[in-house]
Coordinates of C-alpha atoms in Angstrom, one line a residue:
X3 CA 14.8 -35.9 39.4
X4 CA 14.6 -40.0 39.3
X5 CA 11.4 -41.6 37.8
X6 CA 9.5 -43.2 39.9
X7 CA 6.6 -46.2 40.2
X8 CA 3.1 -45.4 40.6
X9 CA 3.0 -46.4 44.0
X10 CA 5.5 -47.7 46.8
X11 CA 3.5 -49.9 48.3
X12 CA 4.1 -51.9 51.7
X13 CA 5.3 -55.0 50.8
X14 CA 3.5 -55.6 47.4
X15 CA 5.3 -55.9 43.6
X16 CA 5.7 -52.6 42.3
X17 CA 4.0 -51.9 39.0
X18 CA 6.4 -50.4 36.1
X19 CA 3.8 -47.8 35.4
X20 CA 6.3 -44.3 36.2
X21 CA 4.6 -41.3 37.0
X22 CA 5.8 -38.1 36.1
X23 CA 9.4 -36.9 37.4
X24 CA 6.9 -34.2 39.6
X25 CA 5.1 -36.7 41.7
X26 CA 6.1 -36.6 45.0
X27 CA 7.2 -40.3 46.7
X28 CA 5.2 -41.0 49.6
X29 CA 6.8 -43.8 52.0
X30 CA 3.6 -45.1 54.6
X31 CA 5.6 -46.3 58.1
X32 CA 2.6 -46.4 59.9
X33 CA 0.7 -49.0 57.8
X34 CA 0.6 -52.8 59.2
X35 CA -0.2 -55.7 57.3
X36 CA -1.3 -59.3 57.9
X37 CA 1.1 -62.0 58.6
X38 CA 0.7 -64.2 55.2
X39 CA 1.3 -60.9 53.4
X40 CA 4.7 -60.7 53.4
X41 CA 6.0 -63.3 56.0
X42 CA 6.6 -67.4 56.2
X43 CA 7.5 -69.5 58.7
X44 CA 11.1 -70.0 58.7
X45 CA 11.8 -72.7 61.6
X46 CA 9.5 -74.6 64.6
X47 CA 6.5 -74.2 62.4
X48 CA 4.5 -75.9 65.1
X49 CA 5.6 -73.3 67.5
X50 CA 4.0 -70.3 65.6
X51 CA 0.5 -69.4 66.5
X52 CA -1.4 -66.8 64.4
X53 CA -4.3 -64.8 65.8
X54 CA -8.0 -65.4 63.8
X55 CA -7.1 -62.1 61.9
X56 CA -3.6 -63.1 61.3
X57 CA -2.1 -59.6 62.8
X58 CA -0.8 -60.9 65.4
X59 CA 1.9 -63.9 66.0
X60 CA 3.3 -65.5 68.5
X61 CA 6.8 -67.7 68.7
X62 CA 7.2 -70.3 71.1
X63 CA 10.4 -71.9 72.3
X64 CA 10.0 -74.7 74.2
X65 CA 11.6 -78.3 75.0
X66 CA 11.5 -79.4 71.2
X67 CA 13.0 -76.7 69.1
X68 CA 12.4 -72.5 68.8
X69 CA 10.6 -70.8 66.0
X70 CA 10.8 -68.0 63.8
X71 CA 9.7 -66.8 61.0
X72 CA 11.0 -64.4 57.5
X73 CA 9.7 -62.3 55.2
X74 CA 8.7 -63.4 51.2
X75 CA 11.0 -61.1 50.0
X76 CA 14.2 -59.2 50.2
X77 CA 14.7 -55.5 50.7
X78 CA 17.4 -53.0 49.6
X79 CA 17.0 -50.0 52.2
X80 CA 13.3 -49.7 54.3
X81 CA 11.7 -49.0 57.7
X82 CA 11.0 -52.5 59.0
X83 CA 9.0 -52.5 62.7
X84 CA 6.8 -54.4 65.2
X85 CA 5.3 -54.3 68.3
X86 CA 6.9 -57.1 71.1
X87 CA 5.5 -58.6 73.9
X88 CA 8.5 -60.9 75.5
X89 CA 8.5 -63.7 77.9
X90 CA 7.8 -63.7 81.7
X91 CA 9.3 -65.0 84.7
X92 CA 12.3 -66.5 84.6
X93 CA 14.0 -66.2 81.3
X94 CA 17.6 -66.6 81.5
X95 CA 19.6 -68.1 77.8
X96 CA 16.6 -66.9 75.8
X97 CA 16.9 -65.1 73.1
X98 CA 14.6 -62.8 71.1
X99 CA 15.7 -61.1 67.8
X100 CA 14.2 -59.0 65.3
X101 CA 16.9 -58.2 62.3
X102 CA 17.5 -57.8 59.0
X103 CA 20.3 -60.1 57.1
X104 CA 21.3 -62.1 53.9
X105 CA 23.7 -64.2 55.9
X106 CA 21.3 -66.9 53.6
X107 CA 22.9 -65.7 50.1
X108 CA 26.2 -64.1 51.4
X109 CA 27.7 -66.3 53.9
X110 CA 31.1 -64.9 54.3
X111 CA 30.0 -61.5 53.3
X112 CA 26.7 -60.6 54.7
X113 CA 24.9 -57.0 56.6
X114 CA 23.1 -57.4 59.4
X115 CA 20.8 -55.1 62.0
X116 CA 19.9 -56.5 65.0
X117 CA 17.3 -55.9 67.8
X118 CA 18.6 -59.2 70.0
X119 CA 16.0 -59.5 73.6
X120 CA 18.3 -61.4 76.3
X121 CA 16.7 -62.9 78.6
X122 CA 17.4 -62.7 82.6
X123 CA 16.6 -64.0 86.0
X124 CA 13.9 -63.7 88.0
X125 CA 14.1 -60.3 89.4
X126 CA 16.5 -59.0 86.6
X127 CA 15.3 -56.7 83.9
X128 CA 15.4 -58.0 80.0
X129 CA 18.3 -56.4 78.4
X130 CA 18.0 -55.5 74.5
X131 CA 20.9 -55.1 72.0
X132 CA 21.3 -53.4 68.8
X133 CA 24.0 -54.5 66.3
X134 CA 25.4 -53.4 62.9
X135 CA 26.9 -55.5 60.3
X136 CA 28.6 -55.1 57.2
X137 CA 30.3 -57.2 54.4
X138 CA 30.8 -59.9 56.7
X139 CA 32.0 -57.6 59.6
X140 CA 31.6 -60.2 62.4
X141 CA 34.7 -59.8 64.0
X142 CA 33.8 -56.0 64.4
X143 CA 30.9 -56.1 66.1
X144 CA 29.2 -53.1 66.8
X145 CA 27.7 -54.4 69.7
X146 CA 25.0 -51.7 72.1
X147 CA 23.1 -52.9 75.2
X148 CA 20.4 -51.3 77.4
X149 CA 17.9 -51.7 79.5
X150 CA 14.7 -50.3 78.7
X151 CA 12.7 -47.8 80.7
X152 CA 9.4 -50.1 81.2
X153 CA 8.5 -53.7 81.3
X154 CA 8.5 -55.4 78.4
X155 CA 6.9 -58.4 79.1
X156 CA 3.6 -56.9 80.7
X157 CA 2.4 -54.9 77.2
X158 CA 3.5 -54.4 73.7
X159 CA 6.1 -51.7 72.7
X160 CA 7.4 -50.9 69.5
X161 CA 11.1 -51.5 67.7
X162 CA 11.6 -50.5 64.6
X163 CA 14.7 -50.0 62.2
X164 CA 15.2 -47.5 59.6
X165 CA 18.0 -48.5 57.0
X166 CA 18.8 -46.0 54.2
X167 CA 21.2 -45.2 51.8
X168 CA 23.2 -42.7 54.2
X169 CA 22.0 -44.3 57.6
X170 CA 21.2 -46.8 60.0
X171 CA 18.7 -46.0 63.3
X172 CA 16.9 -48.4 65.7
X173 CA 14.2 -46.5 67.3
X174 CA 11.9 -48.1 70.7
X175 CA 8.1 -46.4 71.2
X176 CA 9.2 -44.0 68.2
X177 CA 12.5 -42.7 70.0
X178 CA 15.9 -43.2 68.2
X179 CA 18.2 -44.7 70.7
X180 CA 20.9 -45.4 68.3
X181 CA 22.4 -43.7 64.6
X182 CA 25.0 -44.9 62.7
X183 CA 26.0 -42.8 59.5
X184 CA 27.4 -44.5 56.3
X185 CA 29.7 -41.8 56.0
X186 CA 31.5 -42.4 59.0
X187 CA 31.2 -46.4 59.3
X188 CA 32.5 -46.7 55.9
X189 CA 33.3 -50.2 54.3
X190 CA 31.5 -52.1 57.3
X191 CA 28.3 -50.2 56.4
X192 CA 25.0 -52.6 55.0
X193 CA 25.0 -52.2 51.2
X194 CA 23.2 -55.6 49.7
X195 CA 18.8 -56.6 50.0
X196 CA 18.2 -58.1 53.5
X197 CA 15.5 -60.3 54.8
X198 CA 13.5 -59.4 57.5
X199 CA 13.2 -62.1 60.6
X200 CA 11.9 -63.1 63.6
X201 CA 13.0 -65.7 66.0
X202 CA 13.1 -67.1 69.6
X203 CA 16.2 -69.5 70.3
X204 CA 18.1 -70.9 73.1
X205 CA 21.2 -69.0 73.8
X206 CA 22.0 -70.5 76.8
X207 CA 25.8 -70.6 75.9
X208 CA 26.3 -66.7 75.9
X209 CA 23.0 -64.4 76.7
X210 CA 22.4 -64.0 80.0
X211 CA 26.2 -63.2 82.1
X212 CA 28.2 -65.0 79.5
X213 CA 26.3 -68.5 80.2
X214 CA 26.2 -68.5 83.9
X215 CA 22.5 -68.8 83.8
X216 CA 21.0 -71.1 81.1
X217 CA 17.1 -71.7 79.9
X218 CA 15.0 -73.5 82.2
X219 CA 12.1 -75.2 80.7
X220 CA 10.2 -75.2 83.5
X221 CA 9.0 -72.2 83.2
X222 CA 9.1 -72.9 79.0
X223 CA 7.0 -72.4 76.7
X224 CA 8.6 -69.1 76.6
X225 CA 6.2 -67.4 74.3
X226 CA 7.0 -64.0 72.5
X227 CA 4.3 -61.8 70.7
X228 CA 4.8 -59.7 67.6
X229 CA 1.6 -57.5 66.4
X230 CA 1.3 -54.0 64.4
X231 CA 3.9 -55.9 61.7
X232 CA 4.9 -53.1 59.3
X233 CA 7.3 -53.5 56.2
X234 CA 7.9 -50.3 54.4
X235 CA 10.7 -50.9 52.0
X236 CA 12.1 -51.1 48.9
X237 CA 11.0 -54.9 47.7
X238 CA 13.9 -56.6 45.4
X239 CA 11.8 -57.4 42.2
X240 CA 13.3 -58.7 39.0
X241 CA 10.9 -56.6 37.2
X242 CA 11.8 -53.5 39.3
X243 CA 13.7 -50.7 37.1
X244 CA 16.9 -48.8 38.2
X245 CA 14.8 -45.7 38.4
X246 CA 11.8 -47.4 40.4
X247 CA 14.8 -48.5 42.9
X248 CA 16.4 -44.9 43.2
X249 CA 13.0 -43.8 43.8
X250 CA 11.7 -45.9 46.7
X251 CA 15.3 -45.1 48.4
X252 CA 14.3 -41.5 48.5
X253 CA 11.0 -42.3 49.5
X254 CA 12.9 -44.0 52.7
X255 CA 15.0 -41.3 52.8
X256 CA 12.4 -38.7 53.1
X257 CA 10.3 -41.1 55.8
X258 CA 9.3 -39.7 59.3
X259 CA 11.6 -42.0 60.8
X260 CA 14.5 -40.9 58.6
X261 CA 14.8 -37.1 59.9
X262 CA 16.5 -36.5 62.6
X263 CA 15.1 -33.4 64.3
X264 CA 16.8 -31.5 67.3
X265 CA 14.2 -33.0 69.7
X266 CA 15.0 -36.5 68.1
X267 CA 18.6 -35.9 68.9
X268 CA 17.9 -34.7 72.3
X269 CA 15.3 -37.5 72.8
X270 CA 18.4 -40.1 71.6
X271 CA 20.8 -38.5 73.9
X272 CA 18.4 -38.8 77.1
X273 CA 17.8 -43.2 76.8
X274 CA 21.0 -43.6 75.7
X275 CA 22.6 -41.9 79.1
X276 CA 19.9 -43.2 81.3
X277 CA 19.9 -47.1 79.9
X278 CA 22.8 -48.2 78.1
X279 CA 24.7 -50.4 80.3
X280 CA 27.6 -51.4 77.3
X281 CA 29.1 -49.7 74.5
X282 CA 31.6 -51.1 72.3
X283 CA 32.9 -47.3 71.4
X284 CA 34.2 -47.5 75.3
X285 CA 35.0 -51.3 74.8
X286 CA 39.0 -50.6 74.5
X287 CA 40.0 -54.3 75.5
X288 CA 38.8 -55.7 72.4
X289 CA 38.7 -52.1 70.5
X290 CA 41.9 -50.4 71.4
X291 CA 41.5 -47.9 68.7
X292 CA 37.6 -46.5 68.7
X293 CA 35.2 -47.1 65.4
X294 CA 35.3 -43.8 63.4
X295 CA 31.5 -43.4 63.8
X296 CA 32.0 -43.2 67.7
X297 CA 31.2 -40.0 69.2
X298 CA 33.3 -40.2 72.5
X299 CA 32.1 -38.1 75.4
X300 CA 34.4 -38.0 78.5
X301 CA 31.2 -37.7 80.6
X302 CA 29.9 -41.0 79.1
X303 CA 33.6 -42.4 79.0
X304 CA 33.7 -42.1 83.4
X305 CA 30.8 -43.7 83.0
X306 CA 32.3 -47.0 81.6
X307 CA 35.0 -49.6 82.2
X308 CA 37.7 -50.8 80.0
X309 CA 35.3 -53.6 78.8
X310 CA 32.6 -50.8 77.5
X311 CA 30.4 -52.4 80.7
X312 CA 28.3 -49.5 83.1
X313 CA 30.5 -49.3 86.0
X314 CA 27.5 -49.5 88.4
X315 CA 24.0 -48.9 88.1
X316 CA 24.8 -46.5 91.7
X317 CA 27.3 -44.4 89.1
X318 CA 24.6 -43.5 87.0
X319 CA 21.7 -42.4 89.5
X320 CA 24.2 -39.8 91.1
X321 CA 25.0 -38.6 87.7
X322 CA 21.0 -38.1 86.3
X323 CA 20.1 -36.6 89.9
X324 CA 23.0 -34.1 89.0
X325 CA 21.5 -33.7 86.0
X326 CA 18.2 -33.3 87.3
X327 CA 18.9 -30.9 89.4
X328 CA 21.1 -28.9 86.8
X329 CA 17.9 -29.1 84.4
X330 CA 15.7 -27.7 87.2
X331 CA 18.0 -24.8 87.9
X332 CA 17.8 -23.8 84.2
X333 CA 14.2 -24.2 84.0
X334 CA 14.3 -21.7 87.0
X335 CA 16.4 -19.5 85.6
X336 CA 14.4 -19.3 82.4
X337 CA 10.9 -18.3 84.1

């Protein structure tokens, strides 16, 4: 068994002190940190506000520019996560995104993973997408969207992503509504140290139906909140050893978030039939031949059009108050 440091810490410089090959890697998800810790501001420096006890910040977009800001340091493989609080009102064209990347150091061949927040109309839900990038993949987007089950603009809720060796998984409140395995998305898979980042930009030419609607600023500054900041992963450190590296993988690895149970799977299944509203597995005008991690289900295929958009919101009630009901006739059945 691989060596390993003394400690994993979140977000700090490993020491080279190795324990012995016995000790057991512990990996903390649940531990937040302050903002100066492991993040700087990356753009619209005068648009981020930091709380008194600098665990909570906010990003403003307004007239003059967005904001955003990045983590210290780059990470090969971790379980990066906050809580969001997004805009009010009307919030066509604006853009949220949490995500890892290196686009800065590998320009034509950089991973990415995406939480992206797209803004709507007043009256119209936010919509959040998930992407997955790898070795400069951007013509094969991997592109998810959904809506989510609550409001995210009144309170905080959590998004987190999980990147390991073997796996990719975005998880909202602490359920995985998306899981892409290395195996299966082969060269396209995220292989190189990522930044973590933050930002809120105008997107006005694509986010909210294609650039029909675009950012208002009347109703700007369009503030979003990001609290409960946790960074558990495997720091890039010149003074890190090949062993201390292997080590904090399997740490990540053997993470909470990283094992997916039967009710996680279950769980996964349940959002993703109830709120995705685009897949591109069932996108076969710009995919005519499906990804090889795409689990097709002709249930879910009926569910979607040619361009991998929900046929109608109507489609899916029918089909979760058939479900329903088929769910309440086996719960009778087993009494």
């Amino acid at each position: 068994m691989l060596l390993r440091l003394a400690s994993i810490a979140l977000a700090v410089v490993v020491s080279a002190v190795l324990l012995p090959a016995s000790a057991a890697a512990v990996l903390n998800v649940t531990a937040t940190v302050a903002f100066q810790e492991v993040y700087t501001p990356l753009f619209g420096s005068h648009n981020i506000r930091r709380s008194a006890d600098d665990r909570t910040v906010s990003i403003l977009l307004d007239r003059s520019t967005g904001s955003g800001f990045i983590s210290s340091s780059m990470y090969h493989h971790g379980f990066f996560s906050a809580s969001i609080k997004l805009p009010s009102d009307y919030t066509a064209g604006v853009v949220v995104a949490f995500y890892t990347s290196n686009a800065h150091v590998y320009e034509k061949r950089h991973d990415e993973l995406d939480f992206e927040f797209l803004g709507n109309i007043r009256g119209k839900p936010w919509r959040v997408q998930t992407n997955v990038y790898g070795n400069g993949s951007v013509s094969r987007g991997r592109e998810e969207r959904y809506v989510l089950p609550f409001d995210p603009t009144t309170e905080f809720h959590r998004y987190s992503i999980l990147w390991t060796r073997d796996a990719v998984a975005f998880y909202v409140d602490d359920v995985p509504v998306r899981h892409v395995s290395r195996s299966r998305a082969a060269g396209d898979f995220p292989s190189k140290p990522m930044a973590l980042y933050a930002t809120v930009w105008d997107g006005s030419n694509w986010a909210t139906s294609g650039g029909r609607y675009r950012v208002n600023y009347h109703y700007g500054p369009f503030v979003a909140s990001f609290t409960d900041l946790a960074l558990a992963g495997c720091r890039v450190d010149q003074l890190m050893l090949p062993a201390a590296q292997a080590g904090c993988a399997e740490a990540v690895e053997a993470s909470d978030p990283a094992v997916m149970t039967l009710g996680k799977l279950q769980a996964m299944r349940r959002f993703r039939e109830r709120n995705m509203v685009y897949s591109y597995c069932y996108d076969t005008r710009r995919y005519p031949v499906p990804f090889a991690e795409c689990d097709l289900v002709e249930s879910e295929r009926k569910m979607f059009k040619e361009s991998g958009q929900l046929r109608t919101i109507a489609h899916r009630r029918r089909r979760a108050g058939r479900r329903t009901a088929r769910d309440a006739g086996g719960a009778k059945a087993d009494m």
